[in-house]
XYZ file of C-alpha atoms in Angstrom:
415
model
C -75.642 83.695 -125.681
C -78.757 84.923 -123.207
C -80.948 82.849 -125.491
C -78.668 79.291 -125.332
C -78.796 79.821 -121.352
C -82.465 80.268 -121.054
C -82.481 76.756 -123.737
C -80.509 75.201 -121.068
C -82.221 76.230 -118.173
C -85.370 75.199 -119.870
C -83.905 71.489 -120.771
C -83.045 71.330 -116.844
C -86.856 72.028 -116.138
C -87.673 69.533 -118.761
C -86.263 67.190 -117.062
C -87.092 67.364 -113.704
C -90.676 67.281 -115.024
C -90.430 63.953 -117.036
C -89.011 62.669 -113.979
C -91.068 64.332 -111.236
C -91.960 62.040 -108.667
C -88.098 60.937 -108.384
C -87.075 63.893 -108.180
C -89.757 65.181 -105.233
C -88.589 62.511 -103.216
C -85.058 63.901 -103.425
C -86.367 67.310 -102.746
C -88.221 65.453 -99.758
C -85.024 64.573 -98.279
C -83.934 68.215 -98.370
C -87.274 69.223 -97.235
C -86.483 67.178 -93.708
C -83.296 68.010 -93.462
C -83.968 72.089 -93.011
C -86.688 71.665 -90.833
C -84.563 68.930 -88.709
C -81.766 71.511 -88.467
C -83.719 74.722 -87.870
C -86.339 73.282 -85.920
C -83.330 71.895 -83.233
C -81.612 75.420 -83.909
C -85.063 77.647 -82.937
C -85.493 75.138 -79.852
C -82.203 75.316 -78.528
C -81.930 79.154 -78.992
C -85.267 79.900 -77.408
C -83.940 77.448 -74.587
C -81.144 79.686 -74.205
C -82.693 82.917 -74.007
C -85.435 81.884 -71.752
C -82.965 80.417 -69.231
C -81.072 83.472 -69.358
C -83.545 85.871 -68.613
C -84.512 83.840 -65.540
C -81.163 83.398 -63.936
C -80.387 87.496 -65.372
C -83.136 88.140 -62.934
C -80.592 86.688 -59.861
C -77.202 87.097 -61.830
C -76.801 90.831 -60.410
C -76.123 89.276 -56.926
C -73.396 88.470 -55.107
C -73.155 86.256 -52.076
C -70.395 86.943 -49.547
C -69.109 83.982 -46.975
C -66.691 83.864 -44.655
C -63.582 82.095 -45.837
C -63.563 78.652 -44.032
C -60.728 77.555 -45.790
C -63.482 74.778 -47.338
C -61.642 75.385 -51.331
C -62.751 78.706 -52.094
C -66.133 78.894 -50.995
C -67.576 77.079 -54.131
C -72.003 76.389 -54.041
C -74.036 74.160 -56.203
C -77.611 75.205 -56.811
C -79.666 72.805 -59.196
C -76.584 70.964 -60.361
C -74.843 74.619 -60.728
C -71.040 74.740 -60.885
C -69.167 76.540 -58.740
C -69.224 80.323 -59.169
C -67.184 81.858 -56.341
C -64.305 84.038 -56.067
C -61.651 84.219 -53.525
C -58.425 86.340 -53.373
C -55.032 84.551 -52.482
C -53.104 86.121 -49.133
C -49.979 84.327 -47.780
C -51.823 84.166 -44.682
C -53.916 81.540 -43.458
C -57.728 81.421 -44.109
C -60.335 82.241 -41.238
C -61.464 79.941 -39.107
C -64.850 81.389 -38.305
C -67.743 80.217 -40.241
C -69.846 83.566 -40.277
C -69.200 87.184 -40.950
C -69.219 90.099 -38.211
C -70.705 93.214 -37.440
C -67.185 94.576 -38.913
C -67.074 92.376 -41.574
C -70.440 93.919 -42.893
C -69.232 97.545 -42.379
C -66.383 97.070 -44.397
C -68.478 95.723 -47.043
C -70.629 98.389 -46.887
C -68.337 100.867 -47.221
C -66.455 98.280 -49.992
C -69.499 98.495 -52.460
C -70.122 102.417 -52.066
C -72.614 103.410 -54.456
C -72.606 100.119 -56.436
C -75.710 98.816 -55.063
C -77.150 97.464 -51.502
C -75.837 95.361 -49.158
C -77.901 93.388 -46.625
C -76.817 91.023 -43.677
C -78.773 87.203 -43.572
C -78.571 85.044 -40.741
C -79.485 80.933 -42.217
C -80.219 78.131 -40.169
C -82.556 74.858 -40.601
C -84.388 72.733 -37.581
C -87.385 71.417 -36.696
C -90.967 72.526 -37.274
C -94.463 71.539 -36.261
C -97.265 71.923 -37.900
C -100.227 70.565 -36.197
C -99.527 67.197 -35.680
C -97.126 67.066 -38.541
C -93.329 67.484 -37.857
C -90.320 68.157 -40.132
C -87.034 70.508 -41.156
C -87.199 73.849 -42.477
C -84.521 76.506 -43.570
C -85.104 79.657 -41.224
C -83.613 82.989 -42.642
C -83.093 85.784 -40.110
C -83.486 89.707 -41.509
C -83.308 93.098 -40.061
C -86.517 95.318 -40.308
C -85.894 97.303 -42.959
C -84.043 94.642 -45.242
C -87.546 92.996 -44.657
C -89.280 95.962 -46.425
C -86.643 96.994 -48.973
C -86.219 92.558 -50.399
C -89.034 90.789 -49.643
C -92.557 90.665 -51.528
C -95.782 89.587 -49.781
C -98.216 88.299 -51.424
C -101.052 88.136 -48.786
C -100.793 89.288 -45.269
C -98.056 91.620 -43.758
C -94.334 91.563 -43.131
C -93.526 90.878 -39.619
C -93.883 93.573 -36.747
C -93.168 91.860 -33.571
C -91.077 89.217 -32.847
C -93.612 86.206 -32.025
C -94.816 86.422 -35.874
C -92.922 84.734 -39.702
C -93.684 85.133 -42.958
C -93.568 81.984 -45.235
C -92.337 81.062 -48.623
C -95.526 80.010 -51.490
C -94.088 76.805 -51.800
C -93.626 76.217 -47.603
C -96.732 77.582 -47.175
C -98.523 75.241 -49.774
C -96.696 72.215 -48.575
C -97.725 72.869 -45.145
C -100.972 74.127 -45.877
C -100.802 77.313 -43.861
C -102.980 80.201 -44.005
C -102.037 83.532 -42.417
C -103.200 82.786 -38.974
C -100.978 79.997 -38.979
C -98.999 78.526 -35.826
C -95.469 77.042 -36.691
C -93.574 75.517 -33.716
C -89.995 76.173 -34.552
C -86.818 74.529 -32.553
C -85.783 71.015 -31.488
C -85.616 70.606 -27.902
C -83.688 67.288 -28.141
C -80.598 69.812 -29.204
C -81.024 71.936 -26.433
C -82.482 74.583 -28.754
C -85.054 77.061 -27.287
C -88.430 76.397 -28.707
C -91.014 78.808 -29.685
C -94.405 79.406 -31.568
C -95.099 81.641 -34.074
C -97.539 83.442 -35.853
C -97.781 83.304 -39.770
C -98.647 87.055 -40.674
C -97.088 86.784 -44.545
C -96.808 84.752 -47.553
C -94.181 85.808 -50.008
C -94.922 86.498 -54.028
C -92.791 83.619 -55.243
C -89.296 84.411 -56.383
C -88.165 81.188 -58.390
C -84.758 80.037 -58.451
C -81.756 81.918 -56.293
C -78.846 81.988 -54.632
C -79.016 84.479 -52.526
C -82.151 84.057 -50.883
C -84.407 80.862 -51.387
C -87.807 82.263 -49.851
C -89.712 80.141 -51.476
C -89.665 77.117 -49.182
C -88.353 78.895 -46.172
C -89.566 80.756 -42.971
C -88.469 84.304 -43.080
C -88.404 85.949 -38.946
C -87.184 89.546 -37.274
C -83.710 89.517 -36.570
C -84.706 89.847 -33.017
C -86.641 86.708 -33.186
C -83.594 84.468 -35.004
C -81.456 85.724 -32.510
C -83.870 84.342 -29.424
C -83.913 81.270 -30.951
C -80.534 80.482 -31.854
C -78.462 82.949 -30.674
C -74.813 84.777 -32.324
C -76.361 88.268 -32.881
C -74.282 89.974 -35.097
C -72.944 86.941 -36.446
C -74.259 87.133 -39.602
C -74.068 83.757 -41.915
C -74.130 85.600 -45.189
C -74.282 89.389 -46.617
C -75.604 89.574 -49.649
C -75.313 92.338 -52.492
C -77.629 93.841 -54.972
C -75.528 95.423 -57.917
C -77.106 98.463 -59.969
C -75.572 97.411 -62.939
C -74.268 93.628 -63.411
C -71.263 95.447 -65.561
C -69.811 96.265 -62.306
C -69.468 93.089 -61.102
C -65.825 92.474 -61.667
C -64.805 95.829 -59.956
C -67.347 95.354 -56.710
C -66.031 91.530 -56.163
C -62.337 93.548 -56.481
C -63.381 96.474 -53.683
C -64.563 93.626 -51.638
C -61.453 91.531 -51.639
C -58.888 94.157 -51.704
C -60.671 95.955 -48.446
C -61.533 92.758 -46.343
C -58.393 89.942 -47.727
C -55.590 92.457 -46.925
C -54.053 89.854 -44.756
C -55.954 86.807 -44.298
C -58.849 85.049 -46.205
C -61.568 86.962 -44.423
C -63.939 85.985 -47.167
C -65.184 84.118 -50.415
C -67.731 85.777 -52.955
C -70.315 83.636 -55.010
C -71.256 85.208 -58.255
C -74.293 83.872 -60.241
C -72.842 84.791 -63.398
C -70.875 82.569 -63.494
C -73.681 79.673 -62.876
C -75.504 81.935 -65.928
C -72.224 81.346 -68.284
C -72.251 78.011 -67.314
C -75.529 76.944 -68.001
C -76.264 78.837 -71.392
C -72.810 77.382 -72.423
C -73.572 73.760 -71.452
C -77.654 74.294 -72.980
C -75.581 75.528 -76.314
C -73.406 72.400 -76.259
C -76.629 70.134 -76.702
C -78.345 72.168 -78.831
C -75.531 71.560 -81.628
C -75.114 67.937 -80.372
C -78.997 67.737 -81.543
C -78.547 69.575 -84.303
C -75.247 67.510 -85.901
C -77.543 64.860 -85.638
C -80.166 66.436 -87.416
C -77.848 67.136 -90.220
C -77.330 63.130 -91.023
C -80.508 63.501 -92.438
C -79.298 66.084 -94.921
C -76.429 63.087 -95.525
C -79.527 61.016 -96.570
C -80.735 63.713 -98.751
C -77.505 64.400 -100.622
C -77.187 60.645 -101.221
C -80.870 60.505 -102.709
C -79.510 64.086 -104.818
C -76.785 61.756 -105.993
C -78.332 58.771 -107.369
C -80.953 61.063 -108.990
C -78.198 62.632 -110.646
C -76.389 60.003 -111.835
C -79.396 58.191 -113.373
C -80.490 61.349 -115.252
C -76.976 61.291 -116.267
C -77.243 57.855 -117.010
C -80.905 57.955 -118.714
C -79.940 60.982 -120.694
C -76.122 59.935 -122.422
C -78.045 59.748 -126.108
C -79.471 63.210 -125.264
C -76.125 64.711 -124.059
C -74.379 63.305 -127.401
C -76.630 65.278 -129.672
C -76.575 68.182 -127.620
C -72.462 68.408 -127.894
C -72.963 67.448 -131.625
C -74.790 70.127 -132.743
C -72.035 72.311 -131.019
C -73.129 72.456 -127.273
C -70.171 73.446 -125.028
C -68.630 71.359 -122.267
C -69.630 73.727 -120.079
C -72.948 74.338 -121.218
C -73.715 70.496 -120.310
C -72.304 71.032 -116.950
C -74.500 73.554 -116.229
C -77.539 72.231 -117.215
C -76.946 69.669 -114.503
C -76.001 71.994 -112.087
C -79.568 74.242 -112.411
C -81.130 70.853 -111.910
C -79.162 70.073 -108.758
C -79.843 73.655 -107.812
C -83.571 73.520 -108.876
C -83.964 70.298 -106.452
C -82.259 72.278 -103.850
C -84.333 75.482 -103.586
C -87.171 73.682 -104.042
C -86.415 71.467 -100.994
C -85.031 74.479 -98.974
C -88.546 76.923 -99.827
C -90.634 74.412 -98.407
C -88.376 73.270 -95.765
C -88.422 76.579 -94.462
C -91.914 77.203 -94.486
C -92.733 74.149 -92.763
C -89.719 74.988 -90.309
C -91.456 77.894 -89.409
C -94.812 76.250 -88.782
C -93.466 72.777 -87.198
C -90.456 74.589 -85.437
C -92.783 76.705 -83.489
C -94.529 74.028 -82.176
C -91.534 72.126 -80.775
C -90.936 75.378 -79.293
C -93.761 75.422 -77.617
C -94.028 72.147 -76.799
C -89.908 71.559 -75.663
C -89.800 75.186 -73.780
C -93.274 75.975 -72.643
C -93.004 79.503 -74.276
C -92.727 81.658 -77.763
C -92.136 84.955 -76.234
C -88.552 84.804 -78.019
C -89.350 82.965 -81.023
C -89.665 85.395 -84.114
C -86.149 87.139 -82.971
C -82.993 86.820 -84.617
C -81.456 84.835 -82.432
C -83.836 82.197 -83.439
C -85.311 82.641 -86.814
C -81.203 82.972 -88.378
C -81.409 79.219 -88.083
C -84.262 79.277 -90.977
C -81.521 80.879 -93.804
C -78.583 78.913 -92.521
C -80.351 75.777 -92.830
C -81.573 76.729 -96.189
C -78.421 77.459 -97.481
C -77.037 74.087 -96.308
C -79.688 72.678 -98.027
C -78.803 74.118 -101.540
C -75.074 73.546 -100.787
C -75.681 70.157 -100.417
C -77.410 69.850 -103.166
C -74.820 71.796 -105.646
C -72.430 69.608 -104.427
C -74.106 66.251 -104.707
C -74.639 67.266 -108.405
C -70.704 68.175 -109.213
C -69.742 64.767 -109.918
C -72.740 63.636 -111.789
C -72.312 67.235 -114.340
C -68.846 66.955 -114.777
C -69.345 63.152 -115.850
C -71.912 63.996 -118.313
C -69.771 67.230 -119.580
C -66.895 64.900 -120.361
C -69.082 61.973 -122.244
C -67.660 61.058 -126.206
C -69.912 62.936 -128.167
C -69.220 59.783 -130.597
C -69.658 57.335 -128.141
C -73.319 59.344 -126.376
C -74.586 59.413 -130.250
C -74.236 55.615 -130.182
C -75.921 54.661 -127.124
C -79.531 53.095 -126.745
């Protein structure tokens, strides 16, 4: 019995090699289809972790607002959804649009050992620079929040109250140099108006929602309050977690201790954005990837007609084969291992090319292959393999069980 399997296997062999170059460019078909699927699959993964490690880097933060009774509170950052958080009370909402000294006590004493909490006051107006005049976003901080969240990349932090730091991006825009003068404050708005001293430019930060340094001017509380006024009145609070695990319960302590009664205030949690956007970055990575697969279509159509013609090329063949006692079965199988044969093929080189070609898109697509020989992107190599042969096995069925069911009689008298 071993011995009439290894016959048939070697017939199979047989005849992919009397018919070789039709039966490469089936296995060519194959060969594009795997790398089409896991090349897509080992882009879109690497997309995903990479934009999850930068938004991780921000997702331990949450934002707290007062509750304006605007919907809940709800930002958009870079075409973000919304990611806040707001408790129901039967009582109304607040009507102030900033958070007190109180307010920030209670939140304080809310997060406990959780993480840190620091106040922010937020405002934008007019600068000059030189002769050159425009808006910028000014963020107001107390001393030692200054110390403990920001990152200077040349100069100082701030130690008096006529001097800023700046944001990379700011500072490159506006071409400033630590030395730098920045009028701040539009007297047409009856704002006070006052020059300042650039002493600092931040280490960039990236992307955030808690605090966008980047493009901003950072100033002593003491200063923000001279300029604009409402000390104490603090436009957000923001908070550091440990551990993003404990999310959930801090965003609970929060509500339950300042929403008793009314809708004091509204939490933003970047998590939330970071769910969103990996699940949305998923979504077209398997929208690319379905459409990757029609070429496997293609390929199990070429699998086909090679199939059937060998069937068709081969009837004489078949109808000695079952004469001299060769099982139904026996027949079907031989086309099978050539089906199979084709397949493997295909899928071998397919993956080694996938490899080669897929880091490149990689490369190319996401501008890094830190994550590229993980699991997370490398599975794609076996699972488009394995669709590969599938296909394959089952673009051969038909064609094997037709030439398992031929008349011997009627195979012995064909041309």
């Amino acid at each position: 019995m071993k011995k009439k399997k290894d016959i048939i296997l070697q017939l199979s062999l047989r005849s992919i090699r009397l018919n070789f170059l039709r039966s490469l460019l089936a296995a060519l078909g194959i060969v594009i289809g795997v790398v089409a699927i896991s090349s897509m699959g080992m882009m879109g993964a690497n997309m995903t972790m990479s934009v999850t490690e930068e938004l991780s880097a921000m997702a331990n933060v949450l934002v707290v607002k007062a509750d304006t009774g605007g919907g809940g509170g709800g930002f958009s950052m870079g075409g973000g959804s919304s990611g806040s958080s707001t408790r129901k009370s039967s009582s109304s909402s607040s009507t102030k649009d900033y958070l007190t000294s109180a307010n920030f006590d209670d939140i304080e004493r809310a997060i406990g050992t959780y993480g840190t909490v620091y106040p922010l006051y937020q405002d934008s107006t007019k600068i000059q620079v030189g002769d050159d005049t425009g808006r910028a976003t000014i963020y107001g901080m107390r001393d030692d929040d200054m110390a403990n969240v920001l990152t200077v990349d040349e100069g100082t932090l701030p130690k008096t109250s006529s001097s800023v730091v700046v944001g990379p991006t700011f500072a490159e825009r506006q071409g400033l140099t630590i030395g730098s003068r920045i009028t701040i404050g539009d007297a047409t708005q009856n704002e006070t108006v006052s020059k300042f001293r650039v002493v600092g430019i931040l280490t960039a930060k990236g992307m955030s929602m808690d605090l966008n340094s980047d493009s901003a001017i950072i100033m002593p509380e003491k200063a923000y309050v001279g300029l604009f006024g409402g000390e104490e009145e603090y436009d957000q609070v923001n908070v550091i977690l440990k551990d993003i695990n404990d999310a959930n319960t801090t965003k609970t302590s929060i509500l339950d201790k300042l929403n008793r009664k009314d809708n004091v205030v509204t939490i933003q949690d970047s998590s939330r954005m970071m769910e969103s956007i990996t699940s949305t970055v998923s979504t077209l990575t398997t929208f690319v990837m379905a459409i990757a697969g029609i070429s496997l279509l293609v390929a199990a159509t070429s699998i086909f007609n090679v199939m059937m013609m060998s069937v068709t090329e081969r009837i004489r063949e078949i109808g000695i084969l079952r004469s001299i006692g060769t099982q139904k079965g026996e027949v079907l199988r031989m086309f099978i291992y050539e089906a199979v044969i084709l397949g493997l093929v295909g899928a071998i080189i397919g993956a080694i090319m996938s490899i080669i070609l897929g880091w490149l898109v990689v490369l190319a697509m996401v501008g890094t292959t830190a994550y590229f020989f993980t699991y997370q992107s490398l599975i794609y190599v076996p699972v488009s393999m394995a669709i590969g042969i599938a296909i394959c096995v089952f673009s051969g069925v038909y064609p094997a069980w037709r030439a398992a069911n031929l008349d011997p009689i009627e195979a012995l008298r064909s041309d």
